[in-house]
CSV table of C-alpha atoms in Angstrom, one decimal:
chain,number,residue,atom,x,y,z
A,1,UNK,CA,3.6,21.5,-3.2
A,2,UNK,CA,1.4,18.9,-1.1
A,3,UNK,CA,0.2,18.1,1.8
A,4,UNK,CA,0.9,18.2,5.7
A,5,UNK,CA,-1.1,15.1,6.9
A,6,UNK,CA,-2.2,13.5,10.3
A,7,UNK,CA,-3.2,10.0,10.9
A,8,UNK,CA,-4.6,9.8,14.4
A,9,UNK,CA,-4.8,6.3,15.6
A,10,UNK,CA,-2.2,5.2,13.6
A,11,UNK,CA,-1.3,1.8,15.6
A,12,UNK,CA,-4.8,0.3,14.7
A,13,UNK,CA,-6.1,-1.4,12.1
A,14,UNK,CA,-8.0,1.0,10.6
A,15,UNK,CA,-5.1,3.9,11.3
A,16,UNK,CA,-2.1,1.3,9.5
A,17,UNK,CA,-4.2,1.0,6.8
A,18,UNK,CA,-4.7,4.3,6.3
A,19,UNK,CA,-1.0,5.0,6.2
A,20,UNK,CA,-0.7,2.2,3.9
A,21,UNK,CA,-3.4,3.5,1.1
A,22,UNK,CA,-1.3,7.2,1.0
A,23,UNK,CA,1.5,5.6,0.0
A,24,UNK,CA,-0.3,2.9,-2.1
A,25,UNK,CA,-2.2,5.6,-3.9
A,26,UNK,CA,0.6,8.3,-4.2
A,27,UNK,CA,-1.5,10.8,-2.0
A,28,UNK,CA,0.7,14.0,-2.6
A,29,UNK,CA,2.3,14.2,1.1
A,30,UNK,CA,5.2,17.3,2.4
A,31,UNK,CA,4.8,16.3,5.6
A,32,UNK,CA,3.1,13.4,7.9
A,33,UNK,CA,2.7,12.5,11.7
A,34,UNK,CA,1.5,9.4,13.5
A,35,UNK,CA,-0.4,10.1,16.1
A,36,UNK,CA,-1.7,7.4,19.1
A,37,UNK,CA,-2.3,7.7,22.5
A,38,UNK,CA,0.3,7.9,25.1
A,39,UNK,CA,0.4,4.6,25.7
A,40,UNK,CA,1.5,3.9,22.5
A,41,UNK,CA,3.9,6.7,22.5
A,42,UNK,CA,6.8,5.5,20.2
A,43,UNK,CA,5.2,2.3,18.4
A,44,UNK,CA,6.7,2.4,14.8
A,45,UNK,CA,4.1,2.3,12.0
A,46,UNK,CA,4.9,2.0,8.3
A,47,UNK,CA,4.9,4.8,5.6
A,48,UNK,CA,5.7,3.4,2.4
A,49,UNK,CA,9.5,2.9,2.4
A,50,UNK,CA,9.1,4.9,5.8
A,51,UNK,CA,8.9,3.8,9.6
A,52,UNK,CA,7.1,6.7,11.8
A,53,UNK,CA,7.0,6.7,15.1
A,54,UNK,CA,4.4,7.6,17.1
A,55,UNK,CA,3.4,11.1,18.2
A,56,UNK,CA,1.5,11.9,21.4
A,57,UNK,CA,-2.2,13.0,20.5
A,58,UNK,CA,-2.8,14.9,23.8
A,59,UNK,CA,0.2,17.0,22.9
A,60,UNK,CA,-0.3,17.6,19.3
A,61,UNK,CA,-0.5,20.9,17.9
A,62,UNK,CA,-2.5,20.8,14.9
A,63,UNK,CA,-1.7,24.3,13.8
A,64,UNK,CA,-0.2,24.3,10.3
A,65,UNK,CA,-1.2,20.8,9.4
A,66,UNK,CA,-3.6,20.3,6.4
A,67,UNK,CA,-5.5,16.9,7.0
A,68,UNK,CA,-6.0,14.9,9.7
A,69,UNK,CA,-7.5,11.5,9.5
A,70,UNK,CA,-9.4,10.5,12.9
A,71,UNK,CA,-9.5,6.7,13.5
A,72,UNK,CA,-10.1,6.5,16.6
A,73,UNK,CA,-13.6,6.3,19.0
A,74,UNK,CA,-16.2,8.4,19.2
A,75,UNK,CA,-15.4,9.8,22.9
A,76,UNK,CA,-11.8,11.0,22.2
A,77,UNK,CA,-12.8,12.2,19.0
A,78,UNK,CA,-15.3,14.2,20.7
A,79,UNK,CA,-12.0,15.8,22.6
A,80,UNK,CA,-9.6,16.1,19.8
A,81,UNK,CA,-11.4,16.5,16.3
A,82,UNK,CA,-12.8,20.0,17.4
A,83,UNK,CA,-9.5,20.9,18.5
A,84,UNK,CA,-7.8,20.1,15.4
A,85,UNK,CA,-10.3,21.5,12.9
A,86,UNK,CA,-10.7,24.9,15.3
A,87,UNK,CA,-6.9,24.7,14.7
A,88,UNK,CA,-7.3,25.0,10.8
A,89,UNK,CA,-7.0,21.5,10.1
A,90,UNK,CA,-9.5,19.7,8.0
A,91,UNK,CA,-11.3,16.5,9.9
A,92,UNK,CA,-11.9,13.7,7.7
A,93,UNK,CA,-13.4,11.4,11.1
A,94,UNK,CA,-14.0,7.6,10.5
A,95,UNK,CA,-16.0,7.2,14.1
A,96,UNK,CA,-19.3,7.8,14.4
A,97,UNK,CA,-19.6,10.7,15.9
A,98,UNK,CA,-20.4,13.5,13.0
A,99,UNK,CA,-22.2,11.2,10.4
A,100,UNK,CA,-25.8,12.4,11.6
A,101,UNK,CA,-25.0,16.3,12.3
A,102,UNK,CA,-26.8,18.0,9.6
A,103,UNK,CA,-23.8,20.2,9.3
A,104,UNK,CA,-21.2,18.3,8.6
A,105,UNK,CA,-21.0,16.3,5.5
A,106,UNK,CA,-21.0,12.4,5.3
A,107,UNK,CA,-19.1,11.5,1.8
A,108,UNK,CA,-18.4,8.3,-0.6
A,109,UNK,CA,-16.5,10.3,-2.9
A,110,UNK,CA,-18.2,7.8,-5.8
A,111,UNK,CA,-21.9,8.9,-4.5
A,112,UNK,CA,-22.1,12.1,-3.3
A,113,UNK,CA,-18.5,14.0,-4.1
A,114,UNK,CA,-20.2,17.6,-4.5
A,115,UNK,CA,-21.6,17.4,-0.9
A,116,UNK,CA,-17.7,18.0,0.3
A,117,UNK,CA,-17.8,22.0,0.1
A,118,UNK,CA,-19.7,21.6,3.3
A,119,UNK,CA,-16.6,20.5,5.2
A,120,UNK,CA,-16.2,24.8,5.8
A,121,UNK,CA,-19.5,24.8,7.9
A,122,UNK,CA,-17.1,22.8,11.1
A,123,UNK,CA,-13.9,22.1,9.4
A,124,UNK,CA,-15.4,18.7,9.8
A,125,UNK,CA,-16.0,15.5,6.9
A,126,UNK,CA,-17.7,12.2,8.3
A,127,UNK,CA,-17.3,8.8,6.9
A,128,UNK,CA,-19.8,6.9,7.0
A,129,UNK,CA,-20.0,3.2,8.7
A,130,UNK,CA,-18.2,0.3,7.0
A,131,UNK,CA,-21.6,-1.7,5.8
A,132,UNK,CA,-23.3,1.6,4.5
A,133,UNK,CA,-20.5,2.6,2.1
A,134,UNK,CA,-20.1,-0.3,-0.1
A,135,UNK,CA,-24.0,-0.9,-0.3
A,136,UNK,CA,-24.4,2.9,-1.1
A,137,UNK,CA,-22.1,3.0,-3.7
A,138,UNK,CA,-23.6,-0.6,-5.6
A,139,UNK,CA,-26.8,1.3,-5.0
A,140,UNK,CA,-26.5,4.8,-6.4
A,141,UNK,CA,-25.7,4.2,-10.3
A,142,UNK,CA,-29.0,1.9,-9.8
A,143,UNK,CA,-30.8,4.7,-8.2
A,144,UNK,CA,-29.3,6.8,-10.9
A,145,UNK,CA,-31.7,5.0,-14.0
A,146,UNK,CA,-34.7,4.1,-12.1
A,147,UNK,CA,-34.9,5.6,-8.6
A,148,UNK,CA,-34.8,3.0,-5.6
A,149,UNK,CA,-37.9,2.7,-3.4
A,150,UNK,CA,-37.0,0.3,-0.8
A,151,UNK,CA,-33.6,-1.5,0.2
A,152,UNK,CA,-33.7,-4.9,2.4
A,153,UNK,CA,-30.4,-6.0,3.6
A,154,UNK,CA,-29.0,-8.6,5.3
A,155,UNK,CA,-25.1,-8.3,5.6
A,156,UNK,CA,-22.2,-10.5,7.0
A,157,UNK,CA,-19.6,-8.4,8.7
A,158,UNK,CA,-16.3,-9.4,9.5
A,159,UNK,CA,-14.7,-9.3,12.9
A,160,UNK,CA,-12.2,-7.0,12.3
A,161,UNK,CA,-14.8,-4.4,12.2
A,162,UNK,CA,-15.3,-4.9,15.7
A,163,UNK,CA,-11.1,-4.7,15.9
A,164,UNK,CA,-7.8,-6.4,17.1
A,165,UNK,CA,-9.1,-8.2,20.4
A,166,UNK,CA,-12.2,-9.2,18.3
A,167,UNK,CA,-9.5,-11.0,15.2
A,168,UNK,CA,-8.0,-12.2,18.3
A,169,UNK,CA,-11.2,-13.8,19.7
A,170,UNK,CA,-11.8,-15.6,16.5
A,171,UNK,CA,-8.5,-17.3,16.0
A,172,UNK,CA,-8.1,-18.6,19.5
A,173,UNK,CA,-11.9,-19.9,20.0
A,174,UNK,CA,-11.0,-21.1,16.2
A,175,UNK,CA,-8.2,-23.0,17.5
A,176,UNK,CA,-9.6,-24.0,21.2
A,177,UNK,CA,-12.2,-26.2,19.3
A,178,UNK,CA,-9.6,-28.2,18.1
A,179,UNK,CA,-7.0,-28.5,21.2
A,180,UNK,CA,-9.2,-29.7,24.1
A,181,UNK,CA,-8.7,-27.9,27.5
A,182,UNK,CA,-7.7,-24.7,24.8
A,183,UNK,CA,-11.1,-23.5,24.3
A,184,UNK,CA,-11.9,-19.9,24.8
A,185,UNK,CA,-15.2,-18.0,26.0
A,186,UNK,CA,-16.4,-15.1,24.4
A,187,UNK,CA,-15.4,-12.0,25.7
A,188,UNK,CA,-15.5,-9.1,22.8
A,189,UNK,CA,-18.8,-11.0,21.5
A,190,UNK,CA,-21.9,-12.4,23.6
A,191,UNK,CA,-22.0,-15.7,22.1
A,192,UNK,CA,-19.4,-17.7,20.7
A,193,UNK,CA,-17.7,-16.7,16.9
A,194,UNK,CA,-15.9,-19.5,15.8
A,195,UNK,CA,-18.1,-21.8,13.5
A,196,UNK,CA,-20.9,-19.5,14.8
A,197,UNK,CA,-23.1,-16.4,13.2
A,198,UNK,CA,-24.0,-13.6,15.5
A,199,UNK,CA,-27.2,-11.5,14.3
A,200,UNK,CA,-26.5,-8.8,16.6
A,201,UNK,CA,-23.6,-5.6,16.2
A,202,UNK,CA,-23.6,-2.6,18.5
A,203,UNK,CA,-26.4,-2.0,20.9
A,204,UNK,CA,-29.9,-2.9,20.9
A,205,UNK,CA,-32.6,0.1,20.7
A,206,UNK,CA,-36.4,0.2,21.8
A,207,UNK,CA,-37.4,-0.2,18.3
A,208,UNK,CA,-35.7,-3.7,18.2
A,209,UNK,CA,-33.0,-2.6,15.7
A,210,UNK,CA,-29.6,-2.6,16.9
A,211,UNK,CA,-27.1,0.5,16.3
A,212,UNK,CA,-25.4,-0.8,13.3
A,213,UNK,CA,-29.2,-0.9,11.8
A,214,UNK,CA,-30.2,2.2,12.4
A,215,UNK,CA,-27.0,3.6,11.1
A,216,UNK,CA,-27.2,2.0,7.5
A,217,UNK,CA,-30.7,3.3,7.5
A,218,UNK,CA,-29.9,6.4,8.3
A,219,UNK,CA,-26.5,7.1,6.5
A,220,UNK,CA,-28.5,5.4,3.1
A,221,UNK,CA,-31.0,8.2,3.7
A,222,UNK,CA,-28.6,11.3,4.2
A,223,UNK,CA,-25.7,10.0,1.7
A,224,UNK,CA,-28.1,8.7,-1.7
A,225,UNK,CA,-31.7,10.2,-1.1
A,226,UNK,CA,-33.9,10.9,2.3
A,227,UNK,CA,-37.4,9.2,0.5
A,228,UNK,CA,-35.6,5.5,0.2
A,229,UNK,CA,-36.7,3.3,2.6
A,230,UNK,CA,-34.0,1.0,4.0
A,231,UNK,CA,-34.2,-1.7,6.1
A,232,UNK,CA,-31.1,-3.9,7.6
A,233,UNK,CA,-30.7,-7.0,9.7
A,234,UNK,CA,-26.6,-6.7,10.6
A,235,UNK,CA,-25.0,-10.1,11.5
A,236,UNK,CA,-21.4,-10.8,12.6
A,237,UNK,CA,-19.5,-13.8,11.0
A,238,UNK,CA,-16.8,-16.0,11.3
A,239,UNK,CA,-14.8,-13.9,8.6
A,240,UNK,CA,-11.5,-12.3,9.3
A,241,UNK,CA,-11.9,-9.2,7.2
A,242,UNK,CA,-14.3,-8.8,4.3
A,243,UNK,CA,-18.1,-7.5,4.7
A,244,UNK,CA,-20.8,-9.2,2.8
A,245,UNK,CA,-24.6,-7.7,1.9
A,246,UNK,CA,-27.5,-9.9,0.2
A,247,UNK,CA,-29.3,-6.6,-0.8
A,248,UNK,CA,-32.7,-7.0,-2.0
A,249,UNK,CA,-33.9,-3.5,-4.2
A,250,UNK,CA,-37.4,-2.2,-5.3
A,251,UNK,CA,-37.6,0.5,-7.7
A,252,UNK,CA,-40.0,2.7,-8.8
A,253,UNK,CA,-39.7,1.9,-12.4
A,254,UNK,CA,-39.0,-1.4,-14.2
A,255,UNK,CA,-34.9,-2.2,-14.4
A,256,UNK,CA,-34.0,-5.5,-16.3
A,257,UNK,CA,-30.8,-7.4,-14.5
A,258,UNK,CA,-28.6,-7.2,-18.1
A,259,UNK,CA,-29.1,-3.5,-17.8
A,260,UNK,CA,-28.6,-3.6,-14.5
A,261,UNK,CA,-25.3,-5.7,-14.6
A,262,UNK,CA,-24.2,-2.8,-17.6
A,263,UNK,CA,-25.0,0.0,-15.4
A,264,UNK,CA,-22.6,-1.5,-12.5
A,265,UNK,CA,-20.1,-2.5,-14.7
A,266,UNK,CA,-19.6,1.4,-15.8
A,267,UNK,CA,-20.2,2.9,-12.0
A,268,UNK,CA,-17.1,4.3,-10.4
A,269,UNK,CA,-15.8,1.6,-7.9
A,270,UNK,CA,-17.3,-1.5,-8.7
A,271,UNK,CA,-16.4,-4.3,-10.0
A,272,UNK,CA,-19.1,-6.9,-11.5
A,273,UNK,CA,-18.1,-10.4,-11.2
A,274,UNK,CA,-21.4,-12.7,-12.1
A,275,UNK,CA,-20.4,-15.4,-14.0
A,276,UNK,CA,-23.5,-17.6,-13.3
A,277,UNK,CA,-22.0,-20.8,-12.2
A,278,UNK,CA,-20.0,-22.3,-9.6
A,279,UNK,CA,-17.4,-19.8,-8.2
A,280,UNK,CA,-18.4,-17.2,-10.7
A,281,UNK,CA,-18.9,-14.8,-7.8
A,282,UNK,CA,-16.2,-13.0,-4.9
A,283,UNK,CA,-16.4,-14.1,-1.8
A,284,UNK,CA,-14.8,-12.1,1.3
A,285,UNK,CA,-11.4,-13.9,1.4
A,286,UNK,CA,-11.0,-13.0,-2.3
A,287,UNK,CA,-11.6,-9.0,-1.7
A,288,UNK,CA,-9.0,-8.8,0.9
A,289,UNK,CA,-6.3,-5.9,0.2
A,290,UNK,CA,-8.4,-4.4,-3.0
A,291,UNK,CA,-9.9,-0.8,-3.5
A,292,UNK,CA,-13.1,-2.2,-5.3
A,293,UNK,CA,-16.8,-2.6,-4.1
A,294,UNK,CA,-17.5,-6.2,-6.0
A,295,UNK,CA,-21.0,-7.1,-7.5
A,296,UNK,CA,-22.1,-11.0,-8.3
A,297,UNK,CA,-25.7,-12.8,-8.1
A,298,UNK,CA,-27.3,-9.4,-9.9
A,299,UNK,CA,-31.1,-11.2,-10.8
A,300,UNK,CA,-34.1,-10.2,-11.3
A,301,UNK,CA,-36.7,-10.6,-7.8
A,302,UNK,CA,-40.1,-12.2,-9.8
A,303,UNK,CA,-42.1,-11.5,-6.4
A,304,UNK,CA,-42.6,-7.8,-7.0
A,305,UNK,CA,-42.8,-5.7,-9.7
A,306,UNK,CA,-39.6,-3.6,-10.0
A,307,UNK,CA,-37.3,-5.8,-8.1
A,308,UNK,CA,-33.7,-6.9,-8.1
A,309,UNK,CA,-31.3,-8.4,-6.2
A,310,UNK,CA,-27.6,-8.6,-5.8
A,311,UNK,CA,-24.5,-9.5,-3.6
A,312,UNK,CA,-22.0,-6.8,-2.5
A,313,UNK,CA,-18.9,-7.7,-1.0
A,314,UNK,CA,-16.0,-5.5,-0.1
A,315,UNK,CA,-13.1,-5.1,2.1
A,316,UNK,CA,-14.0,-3.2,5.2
A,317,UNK,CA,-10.7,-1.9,6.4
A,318,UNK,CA,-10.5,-0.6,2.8
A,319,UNK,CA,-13.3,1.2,1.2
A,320,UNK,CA,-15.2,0.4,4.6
A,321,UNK,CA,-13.3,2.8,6.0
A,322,UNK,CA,-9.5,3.8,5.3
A,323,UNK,CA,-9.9,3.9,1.4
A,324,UNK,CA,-12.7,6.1,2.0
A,325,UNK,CA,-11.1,8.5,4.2
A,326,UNK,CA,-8.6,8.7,2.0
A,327,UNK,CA,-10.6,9.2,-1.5
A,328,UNK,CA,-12.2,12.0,0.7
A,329,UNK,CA,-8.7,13.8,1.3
A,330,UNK,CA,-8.1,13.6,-3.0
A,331,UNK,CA,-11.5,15.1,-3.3
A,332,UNK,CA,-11.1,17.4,-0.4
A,333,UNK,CA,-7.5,18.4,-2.2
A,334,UNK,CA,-8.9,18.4,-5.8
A,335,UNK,CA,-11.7,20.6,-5.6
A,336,UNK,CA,-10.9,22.6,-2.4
A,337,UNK,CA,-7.1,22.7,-0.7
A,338,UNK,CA,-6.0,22.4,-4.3
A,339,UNK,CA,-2.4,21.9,-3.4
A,340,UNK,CA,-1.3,19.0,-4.5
C-alpha cells in the first residue's frame, strides 16, 4: 500500500523535478496529481513513463491525499498549504514561508531526521533554502567530532535559483554579446549576468545583509545548532544550475584535514572529490542531475587555531530543493505514515 501524493507547482522547475526524483527514486506512489495554477490548467508534466496533466490548485480538494509537495511562492502558499494540511494532508513546503516558525520543523533528512515528528504540531515540514542545505549537510558530520564555532561563506548560486525567466535572462544576454543589435538589458537581475557576478540575492535589510544572508544564518542556526555563528556573503553567477560555497570553519577543538576528508567521505550524502591537482575537484557543470552534496579543496586554514576550509558544490534543483523535499516524504513515510 503507498502513497496518495501532490506536487503543487508542478510546471516549474522546481515542481518537474520533483516529479522526476519520485519516479527516479521509486517513491512508493497509489495515486498522484499535478497541480498549477489556472493558467496552466492542462500543461502535461512527466511521471516516469507517465504524462499528467495539470490539476487546478484553487479547486483541489486535499481531503484523502497523503503528501503534498508545495513548490510554489510564499504568498499562495500562505492560501493553500494551511488548507491542505487542515485537510489531513502532510505539507512538505519548499518556499520560504514556514522555515523560521518555531513550530514547524525545518529538515535535511541527513542532519536533523528526528526533528520530523514535529510535522503533527501544523501538519506542516519546511525545507530549507537551496544554499543552507548542502552547506548544512558538509557541515554537520564536522560538527559531529569537534563542534563548529564559526562558519564564513561566500557562495555562487546559479540562476535557476532565481527561476525560468532568470535561465532565460542569461542565455539571451549570453548570446546578445555576441550578435550586435541582440543585446538584452537586465530585467529579473539589477545588473547585467552574462560574463558578470552579482553579489546581491533577495532584498537588502537594515543590517546590510540581504535576505538570502540572513536566511543561511538563520536556517544553520535552527537546522545544526543555535550557538554556531554563521556568516554569508550570497552572490549570483553566470551558472545555469549548480550552487557553489567556499566555506571557511572554526572549531572549538583542533580537526586535522585527513580526518576531516575521512569524516566526509563516511557522512550520508556527500561525496569527497579532492584530488589535489588540476581538475581534481567538481565544479557546478559536473553536479548537474546528481543526488550528492560534493566536497573538494578540504585544507587546513594556518591563520587560526582550529580552522578548516572546503568547497561545497551541489545541484540546487536537486538536493537544493526537490531531492530534499522528497527525502523528507521517505522519512516522513518511514518513521511516521509508515505505508509504504
Amino acid at each position: 500500500m503507498g502513497y496518495k501524493v501532490v506536487v503543487v507547482g508542478a510546471t516549474g522547475n522546481v515542481g518537474k523535478e520533483m516529479l522526476n526524483i519520485l519516479a527516479e527514486r521509486e517513491f512508493p506512489v497509489d495515486e498522484i496529481a499535478a497541480l498549477a495554477s489556472r493558467k496552466s490548467l492542462g500543461t502535461e508534466v512527466s511521471f516516469g513513463d507517465r504524462t499528467l496533466k495539470t490539476q487546478d490548485l484553487e479547486q483541489f480538494d486535499f481531503t484523502g491525499w497523503d503528501i503534498a509537495l508545495f513548490a510554489i511562492g510564499s504568498d499562495a502558499t500562505k492560501v493553500y498549504a494551511p488548507k491542505a494540511a487542515s485537510q489531513g494532508c502532510v505539507v512538505i513546503d519548499n518556499s520560504s514561508l514556514y522555515r523560521y516558525d518555531p513550530e514547524i520543523p525545518l529538515i535535511v533528512p541527513e542532519v536533523n531526521a528526528d526533528d520530523i515528528v514535529r510535522y503533527k504540531n501544523k501538519n506542516i515540514i519546511a525545507n530549507p533554502n537551496c544554499s543552507t542545505a548542502q552547506m548544512v549537510v558538509a557541515l554537520k558530520p564536522l560538527h559531529d567530532r569537534a563542534k563548529i564555532k564559526r562558519v564564513v561563506v561566500a557562495t555562487y548560486q546559479s540562476v535557476s535559483g532565481t527561476g525560468k525567466e532568470a535561465i532565460d535572462e542569461l542565455w539571451e544576454q549570453t548570446k546578445g554579446i555576441y550578435v550586435p543589435g541582440q543585446e538584452v538589458a537586465p530585467k529579473v537581475y539589477p545588473k547585467q549576468i552574462a560574463f558578470n557576478v552579482i553579489p546581491h540575492i533577495d532584498v537588502f535589510l537594515d543590517s546590510g545583509e540581504t535576505k538570502e544572508e540572513w536566511k543561511m544564518v538563520a536556517e544553520t542556526k535552527k537546522i545544526v545548532d543555535p550557538s554556531i555563528k554563521v556568516t554569508a556573503t550570497c552572490v549570483r553567477v553566470p551558472v545555469f544550475v549548480g550552487h557553489s560555497e567556499a566555506i571557511n570553519i572554526e572549531f572549538e577543538d583542533f580537526l586535522d584535514w585527513e580526518e576531516a576528508t575521512e569524516i566526509l567521505r563516511e557522512a550520508p550524502g556527500v561525496m569527497v572529490v579532492d584530488k589535489r591537482e588540476a581538475g581534481g575537484y567538481i565544479t557546478p557543470i559536473e553536479c548537474v542531475g546528481e543526488y550528492a552534496t560534493y566536497v573538494s579543496r578540504i585544507r587546513q586554514d594556518s591563520t587560526i587555531e582550529n580552522g578548516l576550509n572546503i568547497w561545497c558544490v551541489s545541484d540546487n534543483l536537486r538536493k537544493g530543493a526537490a531531492l530534499n523535499a522528497v527525502q523528507i516524504a521517505e522519512v516522513l513515510g518511514q518513521r511516521c505514515l509508515k505505508k509504504g
